[in-house]
Amino acid sequence: MAQKKTVFLTGASGNMGWEGFKQLYAKKNEFNIVVLLRDSEKNRKKFKDYMNDPSVKIVWGDLKNYDSVLECVTGSDFVLHVGGMVSPAADYYPINTIKTNVGAAKNIVAAVKAQPNPDAVKVVYIGTVAETGERDDPIHWARTGDPIKISVYDHYATSKVIAESIFAESGLKYWVSLRQSGILYADILKNMEPIMYHVPINGVLEWATVEDSGRLLVNVCGDDVPEEFWRRFYNIGSGKEYRITNMEFEELLLGTLGLGDPKKLFNPDWFTLRNFHGQWYLDSDVLESYLHFRANVPIKQYFKSMMQKVEFYYKLAFLAKPFSFAVKPFMKKIAQTPIYGTLWWRENKVASRINAYYGSMEKWNAIGSDWKKVKIYRPEDDPTKVRILDHGYDETKDFDSLTLDDLKKAAAFRGGECLADEITDMYTPVKWKCAHGHEFMMSPNLVLRGGHWCPEELPSSEAKAAEKKFRWAYDEEAKVNPFFAQVWYPLHDKSENNVYTEEIYKDFKEYSK
């Protein structure tokens, strides 16, 4: 009988992590599972049935605490790093989000390197679709290697970009970044937060089911995962069936609940025009070809199965269908939530948010409240008919055979220079210079396959978080960086010239904890 593998899973109490835990536990004859949990009444209740199981080790601690992480990593064959702060909590506490998500990445890398044989540990990092930000029509089809473009005010995405770079530049032999999309799960209905209105109704997303997401966490620990799989970036998605628009999502979700047409529950001007994340993937089948995690359930059938799992009080909505009109005032109240509600921005004339999410107050007012005057459509859904972004180097070449000349061409396409005299391989950092004169060290792999560029141009970082100074200057970047301009100018006027900074609201006393 084969020896059991030990898997350290972070974020086991979250949506993807919990599903991953259950699916790993279903194969406890193959896996010993280590989980790091915050010591809370909620977590103790959730994991009470596993506390005395010899195949499960629970460490009560914190991802920001190195000793806790080290205890979990020691003796593990795999680290599945799913945990961290996510939205909407990340929107309310962005500084703590950066500290937590970046600190966790550093602690995991350090703990793996502290092992007698670091090369024996395989690390799987769960990134996010939010790293590449706003990708609406006509640039709604995307792939890894496209420019990192964090939506304005999205500190969660910034923290994930920085954490991804930590793993990619760690020097570990085995790491991989799997960028998660939106996850479909029964409790998604509990997310009645103002962020629900930050999405453009014609925006797109290739969703991933929670079951598929849990399955990939199990399968990535399999013996059949080849060497070539590691040290790369992948997009997670449940495939063609799950490529829908945001309006189609609302129709599926509300229709399943029996509440009917979302036009009866929302006004169109409650939703933003831009500055959210989401894309349909040109390359999500690549991850499927390695991990075979998709159940391929038809999406309408999947939403029906979600309905069967939701809390009883949500099912009452179906019984109350004739009174669904009473839901609209409740939905409007969410849009009026202080600080992050779209209608709150209007009422309080928050110009920076209005400009970021709508372009201008004039463009917002032009939407109106009449759905009949709003164009709702499904953008081009045939990937063979769309323009694929240029990554600035010859992608027909074997990646590991790229030369210094290839790197110099890629740097020039980004408005900068490659200052290296020689390259060791695609995974060893070399010196680059961006168009703004910042010099930095970064591996060709992270630049070309990951889509990263100058870290000084990220809107926030640990240092900027400490100073509470955040800055998005994407118009400035697009003017000097043709690579980045591909994802900026199709969605923004060249005359905008907006520089966005973060506001620190006094309303949230724990904002910078």
Short mmCIF file of C-alpha atoms in Angstrom, two decimals:
data_model
loop_
_atom_site.label_atom_id
_atom_site.label_comp_id
_atom_site.label_asym_id
_atom_site.label_seq_id
_atom_site.Cartn_x
_atom_site.Cartn_y
_atom_site.Cartn_z
CA MET A 1 0.00 0.00 0.00
CA ALA A 2 1.33 3.44 -0.98
CA GLN A 3 2.38 5.76 1.83
CA LYS A 4 -0.15 8.45 2.67
CA LYS A 5 0.65 12.00 1.61
CA THR A 6 0.44 14.86 4.08
CA VAL A 7 -1.38 17.93 2.79
CA PHE A 8 -1.34 21.29 4.55
CA LEU A 9 -4.47 23.21 3.57
CA THR A 10 -4.96 26.88 4.43
CA GLY A 11 -8.36 28.55 4.36
CA ALA A 12 -10.15 25.30 5.22
CA SER A 13 -13.04 27.18 6.82
CA GLY A 14 -13.74 29.21 3.65
CA ASN A 15 -15.81 28.24 0.64
CA MET A 16 -13.17 26.70 -1.61
CA GLY A 17 -11.07 25.48 1.31
CA TRP A 18 -13.99 23.73 3.02
CA GLU A 19 -14.92 21.93 -0.17
CA GLY A 20 -11.29 20.96 -0.67
CA PHE A 21 -11.10 19.71 2.90
CA LYS A 22 -14.22 17.55 2.50
CA GLN A 23 -12.95 16.03 -0.74
CA LEU A 24 -9.51 15.36 0.73
CA TYR A 25 -11.14 13.84 3.79
CA ALA A 26 -13.21 11.55 1.57
CA LYS A 27 -9.85 10.08 0.52
CA LYS A 28 -8.29 9.99 3.98
CA ASN A 29 -6.92 6.57 3.17
CA GLU A 30 -4.61 8.49 0.80
CA PHE A 31 -4.11 11.76 2.67
CA ASN A 32 -3.30 13.10 6.10
CA ILE A 33 -4.66 16.63 6.33
CA VAL A 34 -3.21 19.54 8.27
CA VAL A 35 -5.33 22.68 8.64
CA LEU A 36 -4.47 26.03 10.18
CA LEU A 37 -7.53 27.66 11.72
CA ARG A 38 -8.20 30.80 13.69
CA ASP A 39 -9.40 29.80 17.13
CA SER A 40 -13.03 30.86 17.03
CA GLU A 41 -16.29 29.37 18.21
CA LYS A 42 -17.43 29.15 14.59
CA ASN A 43 -14.37 27.17 13.49
CA ARG A 44 -14.46 24.86 16.51
CA LYS A 45 -18.09 24.06 15.76
CA LYS A 46 -17.39 23.48 12.08
CA PHE A 47 -14.48 21.10 12.72
CA LYS A 48 -15.68 19.40 15.92
CA ASP A 49 -16.29 16.08 14.14
CA TYR A 50 -12.67 15.97 12.97
CA MET A 51 -10.78 16.94 16.12
CA ASN A 52 -10.11 13.37 17.21
CA ASP A 53 -9.57 11.91 13.76
CA PRO A 54 -5.96 10.72 13.37
CA SER A 55 -5.97 11.67 9.69
CA VAL A 56 -6.66 15.33 10.54
CA LYS A 57 -4.32 17.66 12.42
CA ILE A 58 -5.78 21.01 13.46
CA VAL A 59 -3.39 23.81 14.36
CA TRP A 60 -5.06 26.78 16.02
CA GLY A 61 -3.17 29.84 14.88
CA ASP A 62 -2.83 32.54 12.25
CA LEU A 63 -1.31 32.79 8.78
CA LYS A 64 0.52 35.92 9.92
CA ASN A 65 2.29 33.91 12.64
CA TYR A 66 5.40 32.19 11.29
CA ASP A 67 5.55 29.58 14.04
CA SER A 68 1.99 28.47 13.30
CA VAL A 69 2.77 28.17 9.59
CA LEU A 70 6.04 26.35 10.27
CA GLU A 71 4.28 23.77 12.43
CA CYS A 72 1.87 23.05 9.59
CA VAL A 73 4.44 22.96 6.80
CA THR A 74 6.82 20.67 8.68
CA GLY A 75 6.30 17.13 7.45
CA SER A 76 3.90 18.15 4.66
CA ASP A 77 4.27 16.95 1.08
CA PHE A 78 1.89 19.57 -0.31
CA VAL A 79 0.90 23.08 0.72
CA LEU A 80 -2.45 24.14 -0.71
CA HIS A 81 -2.60 27.85 0.05
CA VAL A 82 -6.24 28.83 -0.35
CA GLY A 83 -6.63 31.05 2.73
CA GLY A 84 -6.44 34.77 3.25
CA MET A 85 -8.63 37.84 3.48
CA VAL A 86 -11.09 38.22 0.59
CA SER A 87 -13.79 40.65 -0.46
CA PRO A 88 -16.03 42.08 0.86
CA ALA A 89 -14.02 42.11 4.12
CA ALA A 90 -10.93 43.07 2.13
CA ASP A 91 -12.74 46.19 0.89
CA TYR A 92 -13.38 47.37 4.43
CA TYR A 93 -9.91 46.56 5.78
CA PRO A 94 -7.48 46.88 2.87
CA ILE A 95 -4.39 47.52 4.97
CA ASN A 96 -4.96 44.40 7.06
CA THR A 97 -5.67 42.51 3.83
CA ILE A 98 -2.25 43.40 2.45
CA LYS A 99 -0.56 42.51 5.74
CA THR A 100 -2.38 39.17 5.95
CA ASN A 101 -2.14 37.95 2.37
CA VAL A 102 1.42 39.12 1.75
CA GLY A 103 2.58 38.00 5.20
CA ALA A 104 1.11 34.54 4.70
CA ALA A 105 2.99 34.10 1.42
CA LYS A 106 6.27 35.10 3.04
CA ASN A 107 5.70 32.76 5.97
CA ILE A 108 4.89 29.78 3.77
CA VAL A 109 7.96 30.28 1.58
CA ALA A 110 10.20 30.68 4.64
CA ALA A 111 8.70 27.59 6.29
CA VAL A 112 9.22 25.46 3.18
CA LYS A 113 12.82 26.64 2.91
CA ALA A 114 13.33 25.71 6.57
CA GLN A 115 12.58 22.04 5.78
CA PRO A 116 15.44 19.51 5.48
CA ASN A 117 14.52 19.04 1.81
CA PRO A 118 12.53 22.00 0.44
CA ASP A 119 12.47 20.39 -3.01
CA ALA A 120 10.24 17.65 -1.62
CA VAL A 121 7.41 20.10 -0.86
CA LYS A 122 4.99 21.20 -3.58
CA VAL A 123 3.26 24.55 -3.05
CA VAL A 124 -0.04 25.44 -4.73
CA TYR A 125 -1.03 29.10 -4.51
CA ILE A 126 -4.61 30.12 -5.27
CA GLY A 127 -4.49 33.49 -6.99
CA THR A 128 -7.44 35.39 -8.41
CA VAL A 129 -9.05 36.61 -11.61
CA ALA A 130 -9.00 40.04 -9.96
CA GLU A 131 -5.26 40.29 -10.67
CA THR A 132 -6.00 41.21 -14.29
CA GLY A 133 -8.93 43.44 -13.37
CA GLU A 134 -11.40 45.03 -15.76
CA ARG A 135 -11.66 43.06 -19.02
CA ASP A 136 -15.00 44.04 -20.51
CA ASP A 137 -16.02 43.89 -24.18
CA PRO A 138 -14.11 44.07 -26.54
CA ILE A 139 -11.19 42.65 -24.51
CA HIS A 140 -13.28 40.17 -22.52
CA TRP A 141 -11.32 37.10 -23.64
CA ALA A 142 -8.07 36.66 -21.72
CA ARG A 143 -5.23 34.33 -20.81
CA THR A 144 -2.35 34.15 -18.40
CA GLY A 145 0.50 36.44 -19.42
CA ASP A 146 -1.91 39.29 -20.14
CA PRO A 147 -1.07 42.50 -18.25
CA ILE A 148 -1.63 42.65 -14.53
CA LYS A 149 -4.18 45.45 -14.16
CA ILE A 150 -5.67 45.79 -10.69
CA SER A 151 -9.01 47.59 -10.69
CA VAL A 152 -8.96 50.97 -8.98
CA TYR A 153 -9.43 50.63 -5.19
CA ASP A 154 -9.06 46.82 -5.28
CA HIS A 155 -6.52 46.22 -2.51
CA TYR A 156 -7.44 42.55 -2.35
CA ALA A 157 -6.18 42.09 -5.90
CA THR A 158 -3.01 44.00 -5.06
CA SER A 159 -2.31 41.72 -2.12
CA LYS A 160 -2.79 38.68 -4.34
CA VAL A 161 -0.48 40.05 -7.03
CA ILE A 162 2.28 40.68 -4.50
CA ALA A 163 1.77 37.25 -2.91
CA GLU A 164 1.89 35.57 -6.32
CA SER A 165 5.21 37.26 -7.06
CA ILE A 166 6.61 36.02 -3.73
CA PHE A 167 5.94 32.41 -4.70
CA ALA A 168 7.13 32.88 -8.27
CA GLU A 169 10.40 34.46 -7.15
CA SER A 170 10.92 32.18 -4.14
CA GLY A 171 13.41 29.86 -5.79
CA LEU A 172 11.30 26.88 -4.73
CA LYS A 173 11.48 23.95 -7.10
CA TYR A 174 7.77 23.24 -6.98
CA TRP A 175 5.22 26.04 -6.93
CA VAL A 176 2.26 26.90 -9.09
CA SER A 177 -0.26 29.76 -9.18
CA LEU A 178 -3.87 28.88 -9.98
CA ARG A 179 -5.92 32.03 -10.49
CA GLN A 180 -9.41 31.39 -9.18
CA SER A 181 -12.48 32.87 -10.80
CA GLY A 182 -15.82 33.59 -9.16
CA ILE A 183 -16.98 30.51 -7.23
CA LEU A 184 -20.55 29.23 -7.40
CA TYR A 185 -21.77 27.81 -4.10
CA ALA A 186 -25.11 27.65 -2.29
CA ASP A 187 -24.28 30.31 0.31
CA ILE A 188 -23.49 32.87 -2.39
CA LEU A 189 -26.91 34.30 -1.59
CA LYS A 190 -25.61 35.45 1.77
CA ASN A 191 -23.31 37.97 0.08
CA MET A 192 -25.77 40.83 0.18
CA GLU A 193 -23.04 43.47 0.17
CA PRO A 194 -22.67 46.70 -1.83
CA ILE A 195 -19.99 45.02 -3.96
CA MET A 196 -22.85 43.24 -5.75
CA TYR A 197 -23.51 46.54 -7.57
CA HIS A 198 -19.88 47.15 -8.51
CA VAL A 199 -20.27 44.87 -11.55
CA PRO A 200 -21.24 46.12 -15.03
CA ILE A 201 -24.36 44.29 -16.19
CA ASN A 202 -22.72 43.44 -19.54
CA GLY A 203 -19.49 42.32 -17.88
CA VAL A 204 -18.50 38.67 -18.12
CA LEU A 205 -17.11 35.93 -15.92
CA GLU A 206 -16.20 32.30 -16.45
CA TRP A 207 -17.39 30.87 -13.15
CA ALA A 208 -16.00 27.86 -11.32
CA THR A 209 -18.22 25.62 -9.24
CA VAL A 210 -17.15 24.99 -5.68
CA GLU A 211 -17.17 21.24 -6.33
CA ASP A 212 -14.84 21.61 -9.32
CA SER A 213 -12.62 23.86 -7.20
CA GLY A 214 -12.41 21.30 -4.40
CA ARG A 215 -11.71 18.53 -6.89
CA LEU A 216 -8.75 20.36 -8.41
CA LEU A 217 -7.22 20.71 -4.92
CA VAL A 218 -7.34 16.94 -4.56
CA ASN A 219 -6.16 16.21 -8.09
CA VAL A 220 -3.19 18.56 -7.94
CA CYS A 221 -1.82 16.23 -5.25
CA GLY A 222 -1.99 13.25 -7.60
CA ASP A 223 0.95 11.18 -8.79
CA ASP A 224 0.05 11.84 -12.43
CA VAL A 225 0.79 15.58 -12.37
CA PRO A 226 3.84 15.99 -14.65
CA GLU A 227 6.98 17.97 -13.97
CA GLU A 228 6.11 20.50 -16.68
CA PHE A 229 2.99 21.55 -14.74
CA TRP A 230 4.97 23.40 -12.05
CA ARG A 231 6.35 26.97 -11.97
CA ARG A 232 3.55 28.26 -14.15
CA PHE A 233 0.31 30.27 -13.96
CA TYR A 234 -3.14 28.91 -14.80
CA ASN A 235 -6.69 30.21 -14.93
CA ILE A 236 -9.38 28.24 -13.09
CA GLY A 237 -12.78 28.01 -14.79
CA SER A 238 -15.50 25.41 -15.19
CA GLY A 239 -15.47 25.83 -18.95
CA LYS A 240 -17.63 27.00 -21.82
CA GLU A 241 -20.93 26.28 -20.08
CA TYR A 242 -20.01 28.67 -17.27
CA ARG A 243 -19.08 31.65 -19.44
CA ILE A 244 -21.94 34.04 -18.79
CA THR A 245 -22.57 37.77 -18.48
CA ASN A 246 -23.33 39.41 -15.17
CA MET A 247 -26.93 39.94 -16.28
CA GLU A 248 -27.24 36.27 -17.17
CA PHE A 249 -25.93 35.43 -13.71
CA GLU A 250 -28.61 37.56 -12.08
CA GLU A 251 -31.28 35.94 -14.24
CA LEU A 252 -30.09 32.43 -13.36
CA LEU A 253 -29.78 33.18 -9.66
CA LEU A 254 -33.02 35.08 -9.19
CA GLY A 255 -34.90 32.80 -11.55
CA THR A 256 -33.85 29.78 -9.53
CA LEU A 257 -35.16 31.48 -6.39
CA GLY A 258 -38.43 32.15 -8.13
CA LEU A 259 -38.06 35.93 -7.97
CA GLY A 260 -38.06 36.22 -11.73
CA ASP A 261 -36.77 39.12 -13.82
CA PRO A 262 -33.95 41.11 -12.15
CA LYS A 263 -35.30 44.21 -13.89
CA LYS A 264 -38.13 44.18 -11.37
CA LEU A 265 -35.73 44.12 -8.43
CA PHE A 266 -33.00 46.55 -9.49
CA ASN A 267 -32.61 49.81 -11.35
CA PRO A 268 -29.91 49.77 -14.04
CA ASP A 269 -28.10 52.79 -12.61
CA TRP A 270 -27.42 50.93 -9.36
CA PHE A 271 -24.80 48.96 -11.28
CA THR A 272 -21.47 50.37 -12.40
CA LEU A 273 -20.26 50.82 -15.96
CA ARG A 274 -16.67 49.63 -15.42
CA ASN A 275 -13.77 48.99 -13.01
CA PHE A 276 -14.62 45.47 -11.90
CA HIS A 277 -12.87 42.24 -12.80
CA GLY A 278 -14.04 39.37 -14.97
CA GLN A 279 -13.15 37.62 -18.18
CA TRP A 280 -13.83 34.59 -20.31
CA TYR A 281 -10.75 32.40 -20.52
CA LEU A 282 -8.93 31.47 -23.67
CA ASP A 283 -6.84 29.03 -21.66
CA SER A 284 -8.83 27.52 -18.77
CA ASP A 285 -8.90 24.22 -20.67
CA VAL A 286 -5.14 24.00 -20.11
CA LEU A 287 -5.59 23.48 -16.37
CA GLU A 288 -8.39 21.00 -17.04
CA SER A 289 -6.04 19.00 -19.29
CA TYR A 290 -3.69 18.53 -16.35
CA LEU A 291 -6.05 18.14 -13.39
CA HIS A 292 -9.34 16.83 -14.91
CA PHE A 293 -11.44 18.56 -12.27
CA ARG A 294 -14.59 19.55 -14.17
CA ALA A 295 -17.87 17.73 -13.64
CA ASN A 296 -19.35 19.48 -16.70
CA VAL A 297 -22.80 19.91 -15.16
CA PRO A 298 -25.08 22.07 -17.36
CA ILE A 299 -25.24 25.49 -15.73
CA LYS A 300 -29.04 25.61 -15.41
CA GLN A 301 -28.98 22.23 -13.74
CA TYR A 302 -26.22 23.42 -11.42
CA PHE A 303 -28.23 26.46 -10.31
CA LYS A 304 -31.19 24.19 -9.57
CA SER A 305 -28.95 22.02 -7.40
CA MET A 306 -27.74 25.17 -5.61
CA MET A 307 -31.38 26.00 -4.82
CA GLN A 308 -31.79 22.66 -3.09
CA LYS A 309 -28.90 23.45 -0.75
CA VAL A 310 -29.74 27.01 0.27
CA GLU A 311 -31.02 28.02 3.68
CA PHE A 312 -34.74 27.56 4.24
CA TYR A 313 -35.46 31.26 4.50
CA TYR A 314 -34.18 31.78 0.95
CA LYS A 315 -36.55 29.09 -0.30
CA LEU A 316 -39.39 31.11 1.19
CA ALA A 317 -38.72 33.64 -1.56
CA PHE A 318 -40.12 31.13 -4.03
CA LEU A 319 -43.32 30.83 -2.02
CA ALA A 320 -43.50 34.61 -1.84
CA LYS A 321 -43.13 35.13 -5.58
CA PRO A 322 -46.30 37.25 -5.92
CA PHE A 323 -44.78 39.64 -3.39
CA SER A 324 -41.33 39.84 -4.94
CA PHE A 325 -41.92 43.58 -5.52
CA ALA A 326 -41.32 44.01 -1.78
CA VAL A 327 -37.73 42.88 -2.26
CA LYS A 328 -36.74 45.93 -4.33
CA PRO A 329 -36.61 48.41 -1.41
CA PHE A 330 -34.31 45.99 0.41
CA MET A 331 -32.05 45.75 -2.65
CA LYS A 332 -31.94 49.54 -2.92
CA LYS A 333 -30.92 49.85 0.70
CA ILE A 334 -27.83 47.73 -0.04
CA ALA A 335 -26.90 50.14 -2.84
CA GLN A 336 -27.16 52.96 -0.29
CA THR A 337 -24.71 51.36 2.13
CA PRO A 338 -22.28 54.01 3.46
CA ILE A 339 -18.83 54.19 1.90
CA TYR A 340 -19.18 51.36 -0.65
CA GLY A 341 -22.75 51.59 -1.98
CA THR A 342 -23.09 53.05 -5.46
CA LEU A 343 -26.08 55.20 -4.50
CA TRP A 344 -24.17 56.44 -1.46
CA TRP A 345 -21.50 57.74 -3.83
CA ARG A 346 -24.16 59.65 -5.72
CA GLU A 347 -25.82 61.05 -2.60
CA ASN A 348 -22.48 62.16 -1.17
CA LYS A 349 -20.92 63.27 -4.48
CA VAL A 350 -17.85 61.04 -4.11
CA ALA A 351 -16.24 62.18 -7.36
CA SER A 352 -13.27 59.79 -7.29
CA ARG A 353 -15.46 56.70 -6.99
CA ILE A 354 -17.94 58.00 -9.54
CA ASN A 355 -15.18 58.69 -12.06
CA ALA A 356 -13.52 55.31 -11.46
CA TYR A 357 -16.68 53.24 -11.80
CA TYR A 358 -18.72 55.32 -14.26
CA GLY A 359 -16.33 57.66 -16.05
CA SER A 360 -18.27 60.74 -14.92
CA MET A 361 -21.50 61.77 -13.25
CA GLU A 362 -22.85 62.64 -16.68
CA LYS A 363 -22.28 59.08 -17.91
CA TRP A 364 -23.93 57.72 -14.77
CA ASN A 365 -26.96 59.99 -15.14
CA ALA A 366 -27.30 58.88 -18.74
CA ILE A 367 -28.07 55.32 -17.62
CA GLY A 368 -31.32 56.29 -15.91
CA SER A 369 -33.79 53.92 -14.28
CA ASP A 370 -35.60 52.67 -17.38
CA TRP A 371 -34.36 49.23 -18.43
CA LYS A 372 -35.92 49.69 -21.87
CA LYS A 373 -33.28 52.32 -22.64
CA VAL A 374 -30.37 50.12 -21.57
CA LYS A 375 -28.57 47.94 -24.10
CA ILE A 376 -28.18 44.46 -22.64
CA TYR A 377 -26.22 42.03 -24.76
CA ARG A 378 -23.87 39.06 -24.79
CA PRO A 379 -20.49 39.99 -26.27
CA GLU A 380 -18.69 37.87 -28.85
CA ASP A 381 -18.59 34.34 -27.39
CA ASP A 382 -16.55 32.65 -30.12
CA PRO A 383 -12.88 32.77 -29.04
CA THR A 384 -11.73 32.26 -32.63
CA LYS A 385 -13.24 35.62 -33.61
CA VAL A 386 -11.51 37.81 -31.03
CA ARG A 387 -8.14 39.52 -31.00
CA ILE A 388 -5.63 37.85 -28.70
CA LEU A 389 -3.41 40.31 -26.86
CA ASP A 390 0.21 40.59 -27.90
CA HIS A 391 2.64 39.53 -25.16
CA GLY A 392 5.63 41.11 -26.86
CA TYR A 393 7.71 38.03 -27.65
CA ASP A 394 7.63 35.07 -30.02
CA GLU A 395 5.34 32.60 -28.27
CA THR A 396 5.92 29.95 -30.92
CA LYS A 397 9.37 29.40 -29.42
CA ASP A 398 9.95 26.91 -26.65
CA PHE A 399 9.70 29.04 -23.53
CA ASP A 400 12.92 27.79 -21.98
CA SER A 401 14.85 28.54 -25.18
CA LEU A 402 14.08 32.28 -25.20
CA THR A 403 17.17 34.46 -25.55
CA LEU A 404 18.32 37.77 -24.13
CA ASP A 405 17.21 39.38 -27.39
CA ASP A 406 13.68 38.05 -26.81
CA LEU A 407 13.66 39.61 -23.34
CA LYS A 408 14.85 42.95 -24.68
CA LYS A 409 12.02 42.99 -27.24
CA ALA A 410 9.48 42.14 -24.52
CA ALA A 411 10.82 44.92 -22.31
CA ALA A 412 10.65 47.45 -25.15
CA PHE A 413 7.00 46.49 -25.73
CA ARG A 414 6.41 47.38 -22.08
CA GLY A 415 8.06 50.76 -22.56
CA GLY A 416 11.20 49.71 -20.71
CA GLU A 417 14.48 47.88 -21.01
CA CYS A 418 16.02 44.56 -20.05
CA LEU A 419 19.34 45.52 -18.44
CA ALA A 420 20.69 41.98 -18.11
CA ASP A 421 23.95 40.99 -19.79
CA GLU A 422 23.08 37.31 -19.60
CA ILE A 423 20.30 35.03 -18.43
CA THR A 424 20.65 31.86 -16.39
CA ASP A 425 17.16 30.54 -17.11
CA MET A 426 13.59 31.79 -17.26
CA TYR A 427 13.12 31.46 -13.47
CA THR A 428 16.10 33.42 -12.18
CA PRO A 429 15.51 37.18 -11.75
CA VAL A 430 17.28 39.61 -14.06
CA LYS A 431 17.38 43.41 -14.04
CA TRP A 432 14.74 45.44 -15.86
CA LYS A 433 13.89 49.14 -16.10
CA CYS A 434 10.38 50.50 -16.61
CA ALA A 435 9.43 53.58 -18.62
CA HIS A 436 9.35 55.64 -15.41
CA GLY A 437 13.00 54.87 -14.67
CA HIS A 438 12.53 52.31 -11.86
CA GLU A 439 15.01 49.46 -11.95
CA PHE A 440 13.92 46.12 -10.52
CA MET A 441 14.77 42.43 -10.43
CA MET A 442 12.21 39.96 -11.76
CA SER A 443 12.28 36.56 -13.44
CA PRO A 444 11.43 36.35 -17.14
CA ASN A 445 8.84 33.76 -16.13
CA LEU A 446 6.94 36.24 -13.94
CA VAL A 447 7.13 38.97 -16.60
CA LEU A 448 6.19 36.90 -19.63
CA ARG A 449 4.02 34.10 -18.30
CA GLY A 450 2.66 35.98 -15.30
CA GLY A 451 2.07 39.40 -16.90
CA HIS A 452 3.82 41.23 -14.03
CA TRP A 453 5.95 44.33 -14.46
CA CYS A 454 7.49 47.06 -12.31
CA PRO A 455 6.51 46.56 -8.63
CA GLU A 456 6.96 50.29 -7.98
CA GLU A 457 4.00 50.96 -10.25
CA LEU A 458 1.62 48.76 -8.27
CA PRO A 459 -1.06 50.97 -6.71
CA SER A 460 -0.28 49.72 -3.20
CA SER A 461 2.32 47.65 -1.38
CA GLU A 462 3.37 46.90 2.17
CA ALA A 463 5.28 50.17 2.34
CA LYS A 464 2.46 52.18 0.81
CA ALA A 465 -0.03 50.48 3.13
CA ALA A 466 2.02 51.53 6.13
CA GLU A 467 1.96 55.13 4.90
CA LYS A 468 -1.70 54.86 3.75
CA LYS A 469 -0.68 56.17 0.35
CA PHE A 470 -2.31 54.42 -2.58
CA ARG A 471 -2.18 55.59 -6.18
CA TRP A 472 -3.58 54.34 -9.49
CA ALA A 473 -2.17 56.19 -12.52
CA TYR A 474 -3.16 53.91 -15.38
CA ASP A 475 -3.55 56.63 -18.00
CA GLU A 476 0.06 57.63 -17.34
CA GLU A 477 1.16 54.00 -17.67
CA ALA A 478 -0.78 53.34 -20.87
CA LYS A 479 0.84 56.33 -22.57
CA VAL A 480 4.32 54.80 -22.20
CA ASN A 481 3.57 51.06 -22.08
CA PRO A 482 2.06 49.57 -25.29
CA PHE A 483 1.64 46.19 -23.56
CA PHE A 484 -0.55 47.75 -20.87
CA ALA A 485 -2.31 50.08 -23.31
CA GLN A 486 -3.95 47.00 -24.87
CA VAL A 487 -6.11 46.56 -21.77
CA TRP A 488 -6.64 50.22 -20.92
CA TYR A 489 -7.53 52.24 -23.99
CA PRO A 490 -10.27 49.94 -25.33
CA LEU A 491 -12.23 50.76 -22.17
CA HIS A 492 -11.06 54.30 -21.34
CA ASP A 493 -10.86 57.59 -23.20
CA LYS A 494 -7.35 58.79 -23.96
CA SER A 495 -8.35 62.21 -22.68
CA GLU A 496 -9.25 61.04 -19.14
CA ASN A 497 -5.85 61.56 -17.47
CA ASN A 498 -7.25 60.54 -14.10
CA VAL A 499 -5.02 59.64 -11.19
CA TYR A 500 -6.91 57.88 -8.42
CA THR A 501 -5.92 57.86 -4.78
CA GLU A 502 -7.50 56.02 -1.88
CA GLU A 503 -9.63 57.80 0.67
CA ILE A 504 -9.28 56.79 4.32
CA TYR A 505 -12.76 57.04 5.74
CA LYS A 506 -13.15 57.90 9.41
CA ASP A 507 -16.35 55.85 9.46
CA PHE A 508 -14.30 52.65 9.70
CA LYS A 509 -12.32 52.95 12.91
CA GLU A 510 -10.63 49.59 12.33
CA TYR A 511 -9.70 50.42 8.73
CA SER A 512 -5.94 50.27 9.30
CA LYS A 513 -5.70 47.61 12.00
#
